Amino acid sequence: MAKVGLREWMALAPVFASGKLARFGDDTGGPLLRFEADFCAKFGVQHALTMSSGTGALISALVAAGIGPGDEVLVPAYTWIATAAAPLAAGAVPILVDIDQTLTMDPADIVRKITPQTKAIIPVHMSNMVCDMDSIMRIAREHNLIVIEDACQAVGLSYKNKRTGTIGDLGAYSFNQFKNMNIGEGGAVVTNDPQLFARARMYHDIGSLFRGYLDNANEPPMLGVNFKASQIQGAMLRVQLKRLDPMIARMRKRYDMMTEILSKSDRMRVGPHNDVANAAGLHVIFETPDDAKQFAEENRRGVYRLYDSSRHVYTNWQPVLQQRSGHPAMNPYNWTDRKIEYTPDMCAQTLDILKRTCRISLGENYPATLVAYLARRMVRQSPAASGKLSYATS
Ligand SMILES: *Cc1c(COP(=O)(O)O)cnc(C)c1O
């Protein structure tokens, strides 16, 4: 979780003094436009648009890509519920895909879940674990699918030296309090495609037809909502962007230190990672659910079993599983060619992995020596009785 401090506070003073708080209240574009230019340069992407939330960014990306009624969108069974809710907001339906031991979408299950109605994949880089983007992009190109990366929980992370969010057709980020860049609430969408950018921008701003852009990529004005960010968010984001890479570097250092210590334990195994050279998220996998549960109970501080982080597990997404919408006639499940059914055990592989896996915080805001001490203690506590593990981790 990213800290907010004095620098953000100081960055806000000029915004208040100017009185120009709205996205389009400042002729120069204000801090928002400067943030977006800096973000594009750092992330190596053509277009970035700040939004009021990561959820808004996902919905805008789907609408920009022309996803709508009758379409199926593949999402992982382990993510924040917003990933599954976003396709529904665009009129499409989410189809759940199992994760593998990297805690991200299993490419083999993506292939199994593709139907003639599948239009897009939303791979989620979950808690700084990056997806197998090479496999996902290859599958997507073979089947002519749009890829919208949900990088909300991995802002700034890299997969093979490309920033998450910049590999697919579009990427979505969240800047809420629990993410790598923290301004309380906020988000952004990025793309290299000017037409997708123009459509996302129009959708996120119902008033876009009055803004007089000269670069709408020949897209006629379309209806939208209001997901605009304010200049206050822009000013804070400029500061948070400067904090991002140093924070990820601290995570990387602690990841290397802790995995070296934890890999000596024969009770658990450090979980696999799709780009271990850039890893900044740590999880350990046990042989049985009880082993994982016991480990979490022994350590508590900075350690939890993934299955017990219930909100991120698909079995707890009641409004999705029960297919409830605000108005019965506005229910995307009525607009599909085939009947979509969800069951609690439909992603059994995901549940099995989550029950046997613990997440370990990298403690990036604590001294590295303390973090190493905690890791050594985790290993010392391991009861030798568990013996060698019999399963493979990749
Ligand atoms: C946080 C998050 C979102 C949504 O972001 P908000 O800014 O809270 O709307 C979407 N997907 C994932 C994986 C997230 O963690």
GROMACS .gro file of N, CA and C and ligand atoms in nm, residues 53-55 58 79-80 82-83 124 150 152-153 174 176 179 186, ligand 1:
model
   63
   53SER      N    1  -1.229   0.604  -1.109
   53SER     CA    2  -1.204   0.475  -1.043
   53SER      C    3  -1.149   0.374  -1.142
   54GLY      N    4  -1.095   0.265  -1.089
   54GLY     CA    5  -1.050   0.155  -1.172
   54GLY      C    6  -1.167   0.084  -1.237
   55THR      N    7  -1.278   0.073  -1.164
   55THR     CA    8  -1.398   0.012  -1.219
   55THR      C    9  -1.446   0.092  -1.341
   58LEU      N   10  -1.225   0.017  -1.635
   58LEU     CA   11  -1.255  -0.112  -1.699
   58LEU      C   12  -1.380  -0.101  -1.787
   79THR      N   13  -1.028  -1.251  -0.822
   79THR     CA   14  -1.003  -1.109  -0.848
   79THR      C   15  -1.102  -1.029  -0.764
   80TRP      N   16  -1.087  -0.897  -0.765
   80TRP     CA   17  -1.189  -0.813  -0.703
   80TRP      C   18  -1.314  -0.818  -0.791
   82ALA      N   19  -1.510  -0.624  -0.911
   82ALA     CA   20  -1.525  -0.522  -1.016
   82ALA      C   21  -1.487  -0.577  -1.154
   83THR      N   22  -1.391  -0.669  -1.160
   83THR     CA   23  -1.350  -0.726  -1.289
   83THR      C   24  -1.466  -0.800  -1.354
  124VAL      N   25  -0.609  -1.044  -1.511
  124VAL     CA   26  -0.587  -0.960  -1.393
  124VAL      C   27  -0.449  -0.990  -1.335
  150ASP      N   28  -0.640  -0.587  -1.659
  150ASP     CA   29  -0.676  -0.527  -1.532
  150ASP      C   30  -0.550  -0.521  -1.448
  152CYS      N   31  -0.509  -0.308  -1.203
  152CYS     CA   32  -0.545  -0.229  -1.085
  152CYS      C   33  -0.459  -0.263  -0.965
  153GLN      N   34  -0.427  -0.393  -0.949
  153GLN     CA   35  -0.349  -0.436  -0.832
  153GLN      C   36  -0.201  -0.451  -0.865
  174SER      N   37  -0.616   0.117  -1.105
  174SER     CA   38  -0.689   0.181  -0.995
  174SER      C   39  -0.588   0.254  -0.908
  176ASN      N   40  -0.691   0.358  -0.591
  176ASN     CA   41  -0.759   0.368  -0.461
  176ASN      C   42  -0.661   0.342  -0.347
  179LYS      N   43  -0.391   0.047  -0.339
  179LYS     CA   44  -0.315   0.013  -0.459
  179LYS      C   45  -0.174   0.076  -0.457
  186GLY      N   46  -0.954   0.660  -0.750
  186GLY     CA   47  -0.914   0.707  -0.883
  186GLY      C   48  -0.876   0.591  -0.972
  395LIG     C1   49  -0.927  -0.223  -0.705
  395LIG     C2   50  -0.959  -0.311  -0.820
  395LIG     C3   51  -1.049  -0.274  -0.921
  395LIG     C4   52  -1.136  -0.154  -0.915
  395LIG     O1   53  -1.077  -0.039  -0.878
  395LIG     P1   54  -1.161   0.078  -0.805
  395LIG     O2   55  -1.071   0.195  -0.825
  395LIG     O3   56  -1.179   0.040  -0.664
  395LIG     O4   57  -1.289   0.093  -0.879
  395LIG     C5   58  -1.064  -0.359  -1.030
  395LIG     N1   59  -0.996  -0.474  -1.039
  395LIG     C6   60  -0.911  -0.514  -0.943
  395LIG     C7   61  -0.837  -0.643  -0.960
  395LIG     C8   62  -0.892  -0.435  -0.829
  395LIG     O5   63  -0.811  -0.478  -0.734
   0.00000   0.00000   0.00000
